[in-house]
XYZ file of C-alpha atoms in Angstrom:
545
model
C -14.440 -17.674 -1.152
C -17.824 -18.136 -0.781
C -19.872 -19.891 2.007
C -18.333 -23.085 2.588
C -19.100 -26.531 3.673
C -17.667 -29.677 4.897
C -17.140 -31.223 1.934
C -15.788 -27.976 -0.057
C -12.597 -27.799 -1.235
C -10.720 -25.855 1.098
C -12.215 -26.203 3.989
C -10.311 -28.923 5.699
C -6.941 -26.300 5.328
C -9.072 -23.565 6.947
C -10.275 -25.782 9.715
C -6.637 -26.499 10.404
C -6.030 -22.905 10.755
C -8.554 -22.309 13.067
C -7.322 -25.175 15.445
C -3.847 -24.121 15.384
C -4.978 -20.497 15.555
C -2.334 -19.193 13.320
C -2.702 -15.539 13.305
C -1.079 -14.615 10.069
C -4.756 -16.029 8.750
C -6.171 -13.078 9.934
C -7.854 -10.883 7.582
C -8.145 -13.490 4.989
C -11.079 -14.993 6.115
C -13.557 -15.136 8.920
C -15.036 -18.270 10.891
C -18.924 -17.995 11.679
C -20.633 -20.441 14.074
C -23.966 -21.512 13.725
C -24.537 -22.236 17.052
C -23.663 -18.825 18.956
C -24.325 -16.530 15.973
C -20.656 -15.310 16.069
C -17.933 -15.076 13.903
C -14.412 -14.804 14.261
C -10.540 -14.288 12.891
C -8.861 -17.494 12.443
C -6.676 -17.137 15.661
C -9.654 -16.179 17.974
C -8.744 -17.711 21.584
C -11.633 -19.348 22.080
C -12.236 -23.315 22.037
C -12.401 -24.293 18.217
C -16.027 -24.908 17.549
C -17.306 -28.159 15.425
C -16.669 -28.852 11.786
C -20.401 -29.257 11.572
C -20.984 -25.604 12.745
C -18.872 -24.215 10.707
C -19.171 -21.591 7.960
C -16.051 -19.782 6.003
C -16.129 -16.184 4.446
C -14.274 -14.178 2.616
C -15.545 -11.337 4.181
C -16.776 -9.904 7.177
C -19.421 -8.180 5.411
C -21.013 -11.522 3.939
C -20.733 -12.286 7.882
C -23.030 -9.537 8.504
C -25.334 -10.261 5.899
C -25.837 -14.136 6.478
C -26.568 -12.768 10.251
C -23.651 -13.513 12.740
C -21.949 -10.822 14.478
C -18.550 -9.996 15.652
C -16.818 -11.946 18.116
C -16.502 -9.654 21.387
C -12.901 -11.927 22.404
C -11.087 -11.239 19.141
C -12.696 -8.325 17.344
C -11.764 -9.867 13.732
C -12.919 -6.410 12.462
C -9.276 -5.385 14.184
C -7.319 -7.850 11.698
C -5.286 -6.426 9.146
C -6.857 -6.241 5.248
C -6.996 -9.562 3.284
C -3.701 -9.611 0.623
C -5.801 -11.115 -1.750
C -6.912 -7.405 -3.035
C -3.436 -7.021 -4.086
C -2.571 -10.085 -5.118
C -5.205 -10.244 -7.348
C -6.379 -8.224 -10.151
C -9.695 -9.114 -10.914
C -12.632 -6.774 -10.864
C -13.608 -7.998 -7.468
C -10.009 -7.319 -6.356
C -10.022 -3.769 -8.232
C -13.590 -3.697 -6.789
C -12.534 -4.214 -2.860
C -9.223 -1.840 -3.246
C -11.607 0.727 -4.363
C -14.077 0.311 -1.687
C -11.319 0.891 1.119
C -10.424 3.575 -0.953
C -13.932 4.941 0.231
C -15.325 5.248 -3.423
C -18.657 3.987 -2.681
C -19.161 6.286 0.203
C -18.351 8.926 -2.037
C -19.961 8.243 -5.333
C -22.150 5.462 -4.537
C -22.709 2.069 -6.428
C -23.086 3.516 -9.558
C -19.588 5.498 -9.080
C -17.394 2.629 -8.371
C -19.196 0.285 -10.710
C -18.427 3.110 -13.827
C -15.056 3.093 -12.465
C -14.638 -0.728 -13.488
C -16.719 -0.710 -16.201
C -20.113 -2.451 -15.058
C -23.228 -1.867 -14.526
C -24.353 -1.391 -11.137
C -26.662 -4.547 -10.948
C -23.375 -6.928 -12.507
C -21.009 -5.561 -10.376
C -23.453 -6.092 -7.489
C -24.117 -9.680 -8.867
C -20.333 -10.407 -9.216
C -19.458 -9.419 -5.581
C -22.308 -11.195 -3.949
C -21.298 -14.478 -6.424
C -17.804 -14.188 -4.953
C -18.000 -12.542 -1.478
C -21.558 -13.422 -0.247
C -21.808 -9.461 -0.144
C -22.858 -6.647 -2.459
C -20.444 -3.093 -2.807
C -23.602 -1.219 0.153
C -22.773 -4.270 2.683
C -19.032 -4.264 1.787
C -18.760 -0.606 2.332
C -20.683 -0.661 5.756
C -18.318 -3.252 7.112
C -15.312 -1.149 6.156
C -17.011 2.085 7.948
C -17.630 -0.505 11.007
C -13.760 -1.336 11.001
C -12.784 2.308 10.783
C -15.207 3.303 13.544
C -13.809 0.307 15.726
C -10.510 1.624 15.550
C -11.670 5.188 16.687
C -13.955 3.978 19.563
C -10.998 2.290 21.244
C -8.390 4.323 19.669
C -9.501 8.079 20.469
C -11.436 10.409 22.648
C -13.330 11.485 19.694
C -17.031 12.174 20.878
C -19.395 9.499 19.233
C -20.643 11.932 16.796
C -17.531 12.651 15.534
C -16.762 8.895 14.923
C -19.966 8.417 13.136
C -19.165 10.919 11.111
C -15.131 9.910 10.217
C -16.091 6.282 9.725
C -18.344 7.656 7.009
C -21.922 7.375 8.592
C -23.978 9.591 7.341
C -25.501 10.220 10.695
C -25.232 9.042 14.293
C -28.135 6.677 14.481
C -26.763 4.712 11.535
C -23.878 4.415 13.385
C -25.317 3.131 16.251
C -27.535 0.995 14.757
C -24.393 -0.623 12.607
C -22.161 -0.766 15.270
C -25.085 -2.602 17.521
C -25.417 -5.133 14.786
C -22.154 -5.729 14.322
C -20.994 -5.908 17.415
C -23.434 -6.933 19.446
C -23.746 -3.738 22.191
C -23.522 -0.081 21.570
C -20.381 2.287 20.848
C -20.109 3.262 24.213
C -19.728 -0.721 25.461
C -17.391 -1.530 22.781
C -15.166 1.833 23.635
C -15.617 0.276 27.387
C -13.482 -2.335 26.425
C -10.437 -0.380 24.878
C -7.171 -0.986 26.781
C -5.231 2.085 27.879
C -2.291 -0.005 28.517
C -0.887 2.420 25.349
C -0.524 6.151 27.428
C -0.969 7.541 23.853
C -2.111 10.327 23.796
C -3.152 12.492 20.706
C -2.933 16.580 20.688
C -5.919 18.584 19.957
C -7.121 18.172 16.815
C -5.074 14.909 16.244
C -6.349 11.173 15.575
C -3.822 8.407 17.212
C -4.565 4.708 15.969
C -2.352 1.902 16.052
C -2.007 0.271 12.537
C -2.424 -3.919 12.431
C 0.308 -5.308 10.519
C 1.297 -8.790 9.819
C 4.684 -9.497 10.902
C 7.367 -9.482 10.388
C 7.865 -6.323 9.307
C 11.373 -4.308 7.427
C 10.732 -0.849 9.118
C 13.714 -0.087 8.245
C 13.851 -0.349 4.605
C 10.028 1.372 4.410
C 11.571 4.402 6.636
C 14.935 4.581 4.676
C 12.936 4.401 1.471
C 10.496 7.120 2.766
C 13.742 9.055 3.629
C 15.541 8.887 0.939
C 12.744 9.556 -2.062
C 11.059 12.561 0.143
C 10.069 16.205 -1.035
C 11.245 19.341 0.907
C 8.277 20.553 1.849
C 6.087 18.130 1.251
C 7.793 14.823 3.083
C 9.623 14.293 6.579
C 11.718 10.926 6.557
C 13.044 9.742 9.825
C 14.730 6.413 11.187
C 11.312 5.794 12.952
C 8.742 8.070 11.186
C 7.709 9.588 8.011
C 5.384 12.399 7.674
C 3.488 14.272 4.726
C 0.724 16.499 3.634
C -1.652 15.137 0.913
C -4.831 16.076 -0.809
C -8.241 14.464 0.075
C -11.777 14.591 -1.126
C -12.408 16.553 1.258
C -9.839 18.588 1.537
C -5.840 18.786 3.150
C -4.831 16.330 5.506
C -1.282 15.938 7.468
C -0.329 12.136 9.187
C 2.639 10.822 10.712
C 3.605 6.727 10.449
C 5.571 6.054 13.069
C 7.383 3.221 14.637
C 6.284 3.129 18.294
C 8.331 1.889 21.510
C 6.302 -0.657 21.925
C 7.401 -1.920 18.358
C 3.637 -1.329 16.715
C 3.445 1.143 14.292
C 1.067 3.980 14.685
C -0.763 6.761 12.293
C -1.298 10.473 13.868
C -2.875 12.309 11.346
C -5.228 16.091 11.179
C -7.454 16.174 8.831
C -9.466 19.165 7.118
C -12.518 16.833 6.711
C -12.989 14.012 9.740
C -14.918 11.813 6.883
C -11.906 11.621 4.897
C -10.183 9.216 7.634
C -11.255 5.996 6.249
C -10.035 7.242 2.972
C -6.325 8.225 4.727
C -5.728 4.691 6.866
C -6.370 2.930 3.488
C -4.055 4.467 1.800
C -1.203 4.722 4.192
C -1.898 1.095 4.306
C -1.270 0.710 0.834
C 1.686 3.127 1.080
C 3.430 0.762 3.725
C 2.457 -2.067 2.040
C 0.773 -2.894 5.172
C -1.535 -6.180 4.487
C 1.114 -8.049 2.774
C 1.809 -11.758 3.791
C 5.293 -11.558 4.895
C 5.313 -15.077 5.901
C 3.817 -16.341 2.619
C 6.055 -13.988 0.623
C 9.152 -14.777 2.780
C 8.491 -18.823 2.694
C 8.367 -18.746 -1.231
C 11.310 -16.220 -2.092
C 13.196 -18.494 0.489
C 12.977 -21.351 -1.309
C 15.684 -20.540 -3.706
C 19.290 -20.997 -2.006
C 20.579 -18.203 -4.305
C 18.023 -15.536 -2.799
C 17.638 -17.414 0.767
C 20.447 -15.401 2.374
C 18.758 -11.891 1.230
C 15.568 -13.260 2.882
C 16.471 -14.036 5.897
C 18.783 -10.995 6.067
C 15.563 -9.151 5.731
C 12.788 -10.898 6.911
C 9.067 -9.084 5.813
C 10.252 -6.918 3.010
C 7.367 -4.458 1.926
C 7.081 -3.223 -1.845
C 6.353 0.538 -0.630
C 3.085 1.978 -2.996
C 1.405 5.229 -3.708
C -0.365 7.715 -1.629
C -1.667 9.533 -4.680
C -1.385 7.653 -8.386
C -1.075 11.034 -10.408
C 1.608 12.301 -8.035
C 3.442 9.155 -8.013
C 3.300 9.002 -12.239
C 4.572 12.459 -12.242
C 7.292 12.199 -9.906
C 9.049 9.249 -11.347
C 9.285 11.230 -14.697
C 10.592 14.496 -12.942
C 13.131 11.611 -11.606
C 14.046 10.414 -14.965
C 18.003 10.699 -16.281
C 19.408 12.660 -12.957
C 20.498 11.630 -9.788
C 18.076 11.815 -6.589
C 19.551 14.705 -5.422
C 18.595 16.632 -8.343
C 14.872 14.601 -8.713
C 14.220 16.227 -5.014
C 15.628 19.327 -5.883
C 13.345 19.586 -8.900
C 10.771 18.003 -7.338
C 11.201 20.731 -4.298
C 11.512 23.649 -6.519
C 8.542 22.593 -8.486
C 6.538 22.280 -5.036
C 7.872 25.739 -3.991
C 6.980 27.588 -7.004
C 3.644 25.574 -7.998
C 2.205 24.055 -4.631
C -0.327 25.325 -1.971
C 1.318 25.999 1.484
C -1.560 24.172 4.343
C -1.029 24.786 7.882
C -3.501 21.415 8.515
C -0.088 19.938 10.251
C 1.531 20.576 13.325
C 3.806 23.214 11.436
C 2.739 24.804 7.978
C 3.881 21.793 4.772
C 3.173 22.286 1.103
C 1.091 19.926 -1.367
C 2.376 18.609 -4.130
C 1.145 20.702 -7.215
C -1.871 19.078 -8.696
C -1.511 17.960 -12.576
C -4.018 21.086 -14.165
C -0.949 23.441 -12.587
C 1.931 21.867 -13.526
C 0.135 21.529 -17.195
C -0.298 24.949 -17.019
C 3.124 26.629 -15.611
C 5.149 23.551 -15.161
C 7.259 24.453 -18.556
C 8.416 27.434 -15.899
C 9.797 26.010 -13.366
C 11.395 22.190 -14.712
C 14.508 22.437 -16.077
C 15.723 19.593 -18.475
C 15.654 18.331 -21.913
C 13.121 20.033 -23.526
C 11.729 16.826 -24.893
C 11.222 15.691 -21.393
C 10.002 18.305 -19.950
C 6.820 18.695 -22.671
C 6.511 15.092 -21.547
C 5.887 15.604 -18.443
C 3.690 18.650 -18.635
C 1.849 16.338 -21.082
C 1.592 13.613 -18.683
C -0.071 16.216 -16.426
C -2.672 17.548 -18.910
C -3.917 14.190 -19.727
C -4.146 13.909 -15.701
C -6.002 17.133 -15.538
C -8.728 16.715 -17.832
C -9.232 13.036 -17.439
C -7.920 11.543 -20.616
C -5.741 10.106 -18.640
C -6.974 8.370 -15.325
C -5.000 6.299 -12.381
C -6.167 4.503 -9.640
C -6.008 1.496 -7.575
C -8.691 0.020 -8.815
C -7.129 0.261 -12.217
C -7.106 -3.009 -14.446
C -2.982 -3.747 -14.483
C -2.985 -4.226 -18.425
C -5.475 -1.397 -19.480
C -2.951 0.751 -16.906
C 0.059 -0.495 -19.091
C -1.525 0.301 -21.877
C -2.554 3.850 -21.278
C 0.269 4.535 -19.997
C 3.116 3.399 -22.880
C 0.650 5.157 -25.253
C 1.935 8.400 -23.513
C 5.096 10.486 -25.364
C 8.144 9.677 -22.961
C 6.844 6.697 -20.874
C 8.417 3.594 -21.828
C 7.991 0.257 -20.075
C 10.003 0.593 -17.015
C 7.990 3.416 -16.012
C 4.336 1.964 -16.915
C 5.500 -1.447 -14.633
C 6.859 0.556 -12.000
C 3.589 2.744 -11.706
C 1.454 -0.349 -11.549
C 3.874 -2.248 -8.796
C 3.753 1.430 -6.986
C 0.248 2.526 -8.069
C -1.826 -0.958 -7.686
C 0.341 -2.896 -5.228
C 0.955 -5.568 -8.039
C 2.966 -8.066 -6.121
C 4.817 -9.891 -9.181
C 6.433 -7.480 -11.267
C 9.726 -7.642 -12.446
C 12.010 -4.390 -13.869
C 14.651 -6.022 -16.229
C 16.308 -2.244 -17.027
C 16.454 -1.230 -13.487
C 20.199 -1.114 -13.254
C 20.451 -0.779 -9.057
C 18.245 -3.987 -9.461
C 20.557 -5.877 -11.626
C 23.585 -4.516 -9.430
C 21.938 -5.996 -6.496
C 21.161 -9.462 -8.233
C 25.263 -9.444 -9.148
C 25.989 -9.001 -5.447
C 23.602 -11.546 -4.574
C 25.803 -13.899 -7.285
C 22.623 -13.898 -9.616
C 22.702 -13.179 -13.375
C 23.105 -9.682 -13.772
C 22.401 -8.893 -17.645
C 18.745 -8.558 -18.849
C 18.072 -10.871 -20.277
C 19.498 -13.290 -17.648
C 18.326 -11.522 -14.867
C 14.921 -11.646 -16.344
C 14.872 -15.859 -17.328
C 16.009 -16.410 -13.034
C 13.494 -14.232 -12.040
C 10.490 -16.119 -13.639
C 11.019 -19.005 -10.499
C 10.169 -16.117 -8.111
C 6.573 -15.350 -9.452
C 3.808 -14.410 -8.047
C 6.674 -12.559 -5.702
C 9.151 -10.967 -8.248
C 8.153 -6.964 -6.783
C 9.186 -8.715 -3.639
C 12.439 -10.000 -5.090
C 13.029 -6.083 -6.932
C 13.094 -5.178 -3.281
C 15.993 -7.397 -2.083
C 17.821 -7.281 -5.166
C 17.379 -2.912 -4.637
C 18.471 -3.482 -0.850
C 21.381 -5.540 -1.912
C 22.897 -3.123 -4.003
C 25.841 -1.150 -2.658
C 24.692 2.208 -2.327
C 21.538 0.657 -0.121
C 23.486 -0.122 2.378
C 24.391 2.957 3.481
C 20.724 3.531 4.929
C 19.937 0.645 5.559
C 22.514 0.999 8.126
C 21.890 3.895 9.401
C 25.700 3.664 11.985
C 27.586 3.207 8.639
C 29.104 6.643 8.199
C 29.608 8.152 4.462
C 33.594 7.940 5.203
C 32.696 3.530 5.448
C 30.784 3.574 2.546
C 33.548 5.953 0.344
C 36.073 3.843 1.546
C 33.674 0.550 -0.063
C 34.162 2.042 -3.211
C 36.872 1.443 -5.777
C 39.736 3.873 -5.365
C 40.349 3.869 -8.374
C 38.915 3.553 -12.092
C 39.328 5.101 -15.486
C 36.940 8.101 -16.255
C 35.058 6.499 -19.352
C 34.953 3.156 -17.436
C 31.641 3.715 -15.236
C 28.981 6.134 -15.472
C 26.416 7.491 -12.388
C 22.946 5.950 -13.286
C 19.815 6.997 -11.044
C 17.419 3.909 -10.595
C 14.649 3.595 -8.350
C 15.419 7.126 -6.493
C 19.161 5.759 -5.806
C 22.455 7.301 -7.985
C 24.334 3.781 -8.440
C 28.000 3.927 -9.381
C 28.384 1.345 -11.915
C 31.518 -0.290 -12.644
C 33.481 -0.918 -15.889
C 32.118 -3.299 -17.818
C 28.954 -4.295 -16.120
C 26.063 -4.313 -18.379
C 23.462 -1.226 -18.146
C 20.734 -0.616 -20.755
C 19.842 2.553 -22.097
C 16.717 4.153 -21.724
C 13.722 2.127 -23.375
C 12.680 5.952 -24.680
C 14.258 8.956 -25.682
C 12.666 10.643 -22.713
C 12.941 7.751 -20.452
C 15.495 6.627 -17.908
C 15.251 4.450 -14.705
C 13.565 6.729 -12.181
C-alpha cells in the first residue's frame, strides 16, 4: 500500500474504516492528515478528518518519512503488527518479518538484503516502491515501537531504553522519539497509565502484549503445555515460560494471561538490546498479529466447520521461537508418542544443553545443532536410520548448508528441506506453517488432523480430506488447528476440569488388539480406531511429529 488518494482503489474501504473506527484495522495501516501533520490507527477517537486530507500507509515508517508524526490520543505505534507479513510471502513480507526480527540492527542493510538475495540498493528500491520506506526508516520505526512500550511499560532509566530498543546511543533516541512523537521520552512516559499495579522484579522487563481479539488462550497454553521440554519449558493454564538463545546472549520470559484478561511478557535478558529481538518473536510464537476476525469470518462460512469456529473463536496457529530448534525437535518427535519425544527431547537437553541461571530459577537451553552433530549419536536412542538423520539435520544447521529463518522464501524452504535424508513432506510443511507463520497450509498425513475432520463429519481419508480443504484457503493452517482441537484426545486439555477417569471412560472399552494402533501426530498420541484410514510415513525415517 502505497500513498493513496481519493480516487485510488482502496481508499473508499479504508475511509470507511476510519469513520466507523473499527479497531481490528489497527496495525494494517495508518491514517496521516495533511492538515495537523499527524497520523493515526484506524480506530483513533478523534473526529474523522476530510477525504481531501487524507493520506493511507502501509507503514508507520513511510509516515515518518513523508513527515507526520504520531498521534498523541491513540499512539498507533501501540497497535499490534500488520498480518500481512505473514500472510504474505513476498520479499517485502520476508523483508518486514526479518526486520522485527531485528536483522538490520544487527547486520545492517547489506545483512538482511544477502539474506533475501538482493542487492542492497533493490531491496531498498523494492521497499520504498511498496511501503513508501526503505529497510534504515523501517527499522527506526520498529526501535520507536519497542521503546514506546518500555517508556510506559517500565521503570527502566532512559538510557537503558535507548539502548533495548536498539539505539545506538541516547541522543538518537531522543532525537527519534521527539520526531516521532512529537515531545521527549520523559513526556511520552508522563502519559503512561498505572491503572496496571504491575510491577516487575529487579532485573525484569513487564510489557503488556497488543493482541487482536479474540483470542484461544487456551488452546496456545494447552499447546505450550503439552509439547514443552523439562528443563527448558514451563506450561501452565495461564502461562508458559522458557529459556532461549539470543544474539546477544541467554534470555528467560514468561507469557502470561493477566487478570485483567491482557496478556503480558516478563522476560530477563543477558543483553537489554536483544528485547526487540524477544517481543518479536514471542509474537510470532503466539501467533499474536493474526486477524482473528478475518480468519474466523472466512472459516465460518462453511456450515460443516461453522460449529468448530464458533466453539473456538480466534484460534492461533502457534510458530517458532527458534527455526533450527523447532526443525530438530519435530524429528526427535518422529514415530513415538509425546511422552517419549519429551523424554528424549529432555534427556538430550540434560546431557547436551547449557544450564543459565538468566531466569528467576536456573533452566537449560536447548542444545545448539554443532553439539548435537557432534555427540547427539550418544544420547538419542532410536532407529539408527533416524537418528543419523537427525544428527545430519543438525550438521547442515551447524555449518550453514542448511539455513532457516523467517524470512525464508516458503518454496526454497520446502525445497531445502525434502532434499534432506529423513524429511519428507509433512515435516518440510509443518516447519514452514511453524517456522514462517504460513497461514494456508494444509497436512493431508496428519492423522489427529484427519481424526478431528471425522468428528467434525468431514471427509476423513487423504485424499478427501485434502479436495474439502481447498474451500478453506488462504486459512487451511487455521482449519489444521480446529480439525487438531477437535480430535478426541484434545479435549482432554482443552478442558482442563475433564479428569483422565472422563476421558478413559470416552474411549472404546473394548477393541481387538490388531484393530487400532497408537499414532503420535502433531505432539498428541491419538488412539485410532479399526478401520479408519492412517497413512504411513511419507519416508522411511519419517512419521507425523
Amino acid at each position: 500500500m502505497t500513498p493513496t488518494i481519493v480516487d485510488a482503489p482502496g481508499f473508499t474501504e479504508r475511509y470507511r474504516v476510519i469513520q466507523s473506527r473499527d479497531r481490528r484495522f489497527d496495525g494494517q495501516f495508518v491514517t496521516a492528515v495533511r492538515s495537523t501533520g499527524i497520523y493515526c490507527r484506524p480506530s483513533c477517537p478523534a473526529r474523522t478528518p476530510k477525504e481531501q486530507n487524507v493520506t493511507f500507509y502501509a507503514t508507520s515508517a513511510a509516515a515518518h518519512e513523508a513527515g507526520y508524526r504520531a498521534c498523541k490520543r491513540c499512539l498507533p505505534e501501540a497497535a499490534p503488527g500488520s498480518p500481512l507479513w505473514d500472510v504474505r510471502g513476498d520479499v517485502v513480507a520476508r523483508a518486514m518479518r526479518l526486520i522485527a526480527d531485528g536483522v538490520v540492527d544487527r547486520e545492517g542493510v547489506p545483512g538482511l538484503a544477502g539474506r533475501l538475495g538482493y542487492s542492497s540498493r533493490h531491496l531498498s528500491r523494492l521497499l520504498q516502491a511498496e511501503l513508501g520506506a526503505g529497510p534504515l526508516a523501517l527499522a527506526r520505526a520498529h526501535r520507536a515501537h519497542t521503546a514506546r512500550a518500555l517508556l510506559v511499560g517500565t521503570e527502566l532509566s532512559s538510557a537503558d531504553v535507548a539502548f533495548s530498543a536498539g539505539f545506538s546511543s541516547v541522543r538518537q533516541f531522543t532525537d527519534t522519539i521527539g520526531e516521532v512523537f512529537g515531545m521527549p521520552p520523559r513526556d511520552l512516559r508522563a502519559r503512561r497509565s498505572h491503572a496496571s499495579g504491575i510491577e516487575a522484579s529487579a532485573g525484569e522487563i513487564d510489557l503488556a502484549l497488543p493482541v487482536r481479539g479474540p483470542i484461544d488462550t487456551v488452546g496456545l497454553f494447552g499447546w505450550m503445555r503439552a509439547h514443552a521440554i523439562p528443563g527448558v519449558e514451563v506450561g501452565g493454564a495461564r502461562s508458559f515460560a522458557r529459556v532461549v538463545r539470543l544474539p546477544g546472549g541467554p534470555a528467560w520470559f514468561e507469557v502470561r494471561l493477566a487478570d485483567d484478561g491482557r496478556l503480558r511478557l516478563r522476560a530477563r535478558l543477558s543483553a537489554l538490546a536483544d528485547l526487540g529481538t524477544l517481543i518479536s518473536r514471542v509474537r510470532r510464537l503466539f501467533d499474536l498479529d493474526a486477524d482473528p476476525l478475518a480468519v474466523d469470518e472466512s472459516l465460518s462460512q462453511h456450515p460443516e466447520l461453522a460449529p468448530a469456529v464458533a466453539a473456538i473463536p480466534g484460534v492461533r496457529v502457534p510458530g517458532a521461537i527458534d527455526a533450527d530448534e523447532m526443525l530438530l525437535r519435530a524429528m526427535i518427535g518422529q514415530q513415538i508418542s509425546v511422552a517419549s519425544a519429551r523424554t528424549m527431547q529432555g534427556r538430550l537437553t540434560a546431557e547436551l544443553g547449557e544450564s543459565v541461571a538468566v531466569g528467576p530459577e536456573p533452566m537449560t537451553l536447548f542444545p545448539t545443532p554443532a553439539v548435537i552433530a557432534e555427540r547427539g549419536l550418544e544420547v538419542l536412542r532410536g532407529p539408527a536410520a533416524r537418528m543419523r538423520a537427525i544428527v545430519e539435520a543438525a550438521d547442515a544447521l551447524a555449518d550453514g548448508r542448511l539455513t532457516l529463518s523467517p524470512g525464508d522464501d516458503g518454496v526454497e524452504q520446502r525445497e531445502r528441506l525434502l532434499a534432506m535424508r529423513g524429511i519428507g513432506p509433512w515435516t518440510a510443511d509443518y516447519v514452514r506453517m511453524r517456522v514462517l507463520g504460513d497461514p494456508d497450509v494444509l497436512l493431508p498425513g496428519d492423522v489427529a488432523a484427519r481424526a478431528g475432520a471425522a468428528a467434525l463429519g468431514l471427509p476423513s481419508d487423504p485424499q478427501g480430506f485434502t479436495a474439502w480443504s481447498e474451500r478453506l484457503a488462504p486459512w487451511r493452517s487455521y482449519a489444521m488447528a480446529h480439525y487438531w482441537y477437535a480430535a478426541p484426545v484434545t479435549q482432554a486439555w482443552r478442558a482442563p476440569a475433564e479428569t483422565a477417569a472422563v476421558v478413559a471412560a470416552a474411549r472404546p472399552r473394548r477393541a481387538p488388539r490388531s484393530g487400532r494402533a497408537d499414532v503420535v501426530v502433531s505432539g498428541l498420541a491419538v488412539e485410532i480406531p479399526a478401520g479408519f484410514p492412517a497413512s504411513r510415513p511419507e519416508t522411511e525415517s519419517e512419521t507425523l511429529a
